[in-house]
Amino acid sequence: MKNSEALVLGIETSCDETAVGIVRGRKLLANVISSSVEEHARFGGVVPEIASRAHLEAMPSVIAQALSDAKVSLEDIDAFAVTAGPGLIGALLVGTSSASGLALALDKPLYGVNHLSAHIAVDSLNSEHKLDPAIALLVSGGHSSILQINDLTDDVKTLGSTIDDAAGEAFDKIARILELGFPGGPAIDREAKSGNPDAIEFPRGLTLARDLVDHKYDFSFSGLKTAVSRYLAKTPNHLRADVAASFQEAVVDVLLMKAIGAAKETGIETLIIAGGVAANSRLRDLAQDRTQKAGIQLRIPPMVLCTDNGAMVAAIGSLAVAKGLKPSQIGFAADSSSGISKPIF
Amino acid sequence: MSTYLLIDTSTSRTSVVIVGDGKTLFASHHDGALSHGESLPELVAQGLKIESKIDQVIVGMGPGPFTGLRAGISFAQSFALGRGVPWLGVCSLDAIASEISEKDFLIAIDARRKEVFYARYTDGSRIGEPKVCQPSQLDAFDIPIYGEATNQYPDPSEFISIAEAGATYSQPIYVRRPDAYPAPIGVKFRPMNQLDLVPAFAIEKDSYGHEAWTMAQFKEEFAGKERMYVAAEFAGGLIAYAGVVNLAGTADVLTMTVADGHRRKGIGRELLRRLIDWSRTQKCEAIMLEVRVGNEEAIPLYESFGFIEISKRKDYYGPGKTAIVMRKELT
Ligand SMILES: [Zn+2]
């Protein structure tokens, strides 16, 4: 271990995960996640007030567990990082306030970071490879974007994003219609394993020539959702596994079509897939196939680092420290709808 | 003697005080209902420049609008963790009350959504836990009201003596249950019809035993004028129903029953919301209901909608079974 590298603690509370990660340089030391997902399950989605209450309750024990896993003490930490947006504002504030409390108590720098950049930065952990430039496909319950990463801590461009539902949201909604439960991603993935992905031809949103003019790298999943419900309504004896598999195929197909298209067009030869939906087995398999054919290098972080976590926040904080970037101002504002143009607040 | 960092974010004001050896070393605040997250670290940073050695943190635990309140508590608990010092929570309203030398008064602060958090104080002590209601309902107490409306905010300097007196809290004082509950999954709400009477009667008997309405009463109540019944259906079967009547401009909840096995899922909340909405369309000035004393599931639900107790009716549900009458203004 290179002890000269900074020890960074990262806090993530933008949605329903209370998470703390600790890294030294690019080495992951701890990644502790406490999720309130079960409390949200009966509502079929995240309830902001419930999430915020859970963050406040879980925070001290999650911090303590991360320190104990990393075998370090708070006094050892060189810098703190925290998700400052985008996310649920009440939830974000629990995290930024906690991080500010720690940083001021210990008189250490604090970096407020962009949640989307953090999702990509997790790719830096436990490896030595060059991080940028890269094209990133970020897909989760909250976001579906194609990003051009010129410099992870300084220059990230959004090439496209969803114009309605996020991919993960589409999975949740279809799972609800198919009575497969919440969260929908894993449930559909499981159900689809025994179904035929080509059984039903569901639409691929924003792929027609006239859509491509304005929405080359954008996604739309609401039409797909309507198509699935219509299909179910007029096909009483449908096979649920076939519906799940065909729906999943339609999502995955369009995600990869556009992401690989972006890589080819920009001439950037690396594709990173991150976010919760990166855990989808069909997306992983098909991505492997298609990038190989296209001569593009594919990187997908380990599953546990794909969903919201603290390690990704610590990771981007650590990259910022290594680069000598200035910490965020004391009292920087959390921003529920911040764009990615600002990786560090 | 020790040095205290004292923080309150329960109102639109963010206040930070540092007290050392009984002397105020730093006191500052910032007003803004949406800026606690930014103001608090700035104020604490200023204070630490004057005195950075802190032995204990005390924070106002509310009641107060949740988002700002939690920013303060989250900061306080992490600051204490970072310094390895203890932290304590106190009721923020107590800190306003400490500065008032009246015999009998109320403290009330903005709770948003046209409601206030309040508590009553007599001879210097708080009577019971803080509650929530509409501002106009405080008039019924007919005693002076202090708080945000009279430009009085919690002064964190008071926290030390409040904590020393032992009135501490380890959890935020939320008063309200979490809001924004979405509809329970798979449950359909619709107007109740004749066909529902038989399954509804079965739920009624199951829920209330020999206190249940008879089928004849049931039919009669259902057929009455100026009333609205709503049913909840799950997997094709009736699981809950509720009814309300407009009695000359005041709505009265007739019944609200959720079948065993479907309780605690937010169905009662959805039913009640529909009864209130209907009462509003009828231009009722208030909605009233009766609930049995000690019904710990229903009473907090009603309170979260702004119902307050106005009287008790002895033997309402049979000998020795008292009902609480609750009322919510709709105007
Ligand atoms: Zn995320």
mmCIF file of C-alpha atoms and ligand atoms in Angstrom, chain A residues 12 14-15 115-116 119 138 140-143 275-276 306-308 312, ligand 1:
data_model
loop_
_atom_site.group_PDB
_atom_site.id
_atom_site.type_symbol
_atom_site.label_atom_id
_atom_site.label_comp_id
_atom_site.label_asym_id
_atom_site.label_seq_id
_atom_site.Cartn_x
_atom_site.Cartn_y
_atom_site.Cartn_z
ATOM 1 C CA GLU A 12 -23.908 8.812 -0.330
ATOM 2 C CA SER A 14 -29.112 10.763 -2.670
ATOM 3 C CA CYS A 15 -31.884 8.152 -2.760
ATOM 4 C CA HIS A 115 -23.634 11.574 -8.120
ATOM 5 C CA LEU A 116 -23.441 10.616 -11.808
ATOM 6 C CA HIS A 119 -21.052 6.274 -10.540
ATOM 7 C CA LEU A 138 -25.150 5.214 -16.864
ATOM 8 C CA SER A 140 -30.285 3.049 -12.984
ATOM 9 C CA GLY A 141 -33.628 3.726 -11.344
ATOM 10 C CA GLY A 142 -32.932 7.435 -11.359
ATOM 11 C CA HIS A 143 -30.918 8.031 -14.527
ATOM 12 C CA GLY A 275 -25.483 2.318 -12.415
ATOM 13 C CA GLY A 276 -27.895 -0.208 -10.958
ATOM 14 C CA CYS A 306 -22.862 -0.546 -9.631
ATOM 15 C CA THR A 307 -25.813 0.360 -7.409
ATOM 16 C CA ASP A 308 -25.622 3.485 -5.235
ATOM 17 C CA MET A 312 -17.969 5.653 -5.657
HETATM 18 ZN ZN ZN C 1 -27.370 6.393 -8.688
#
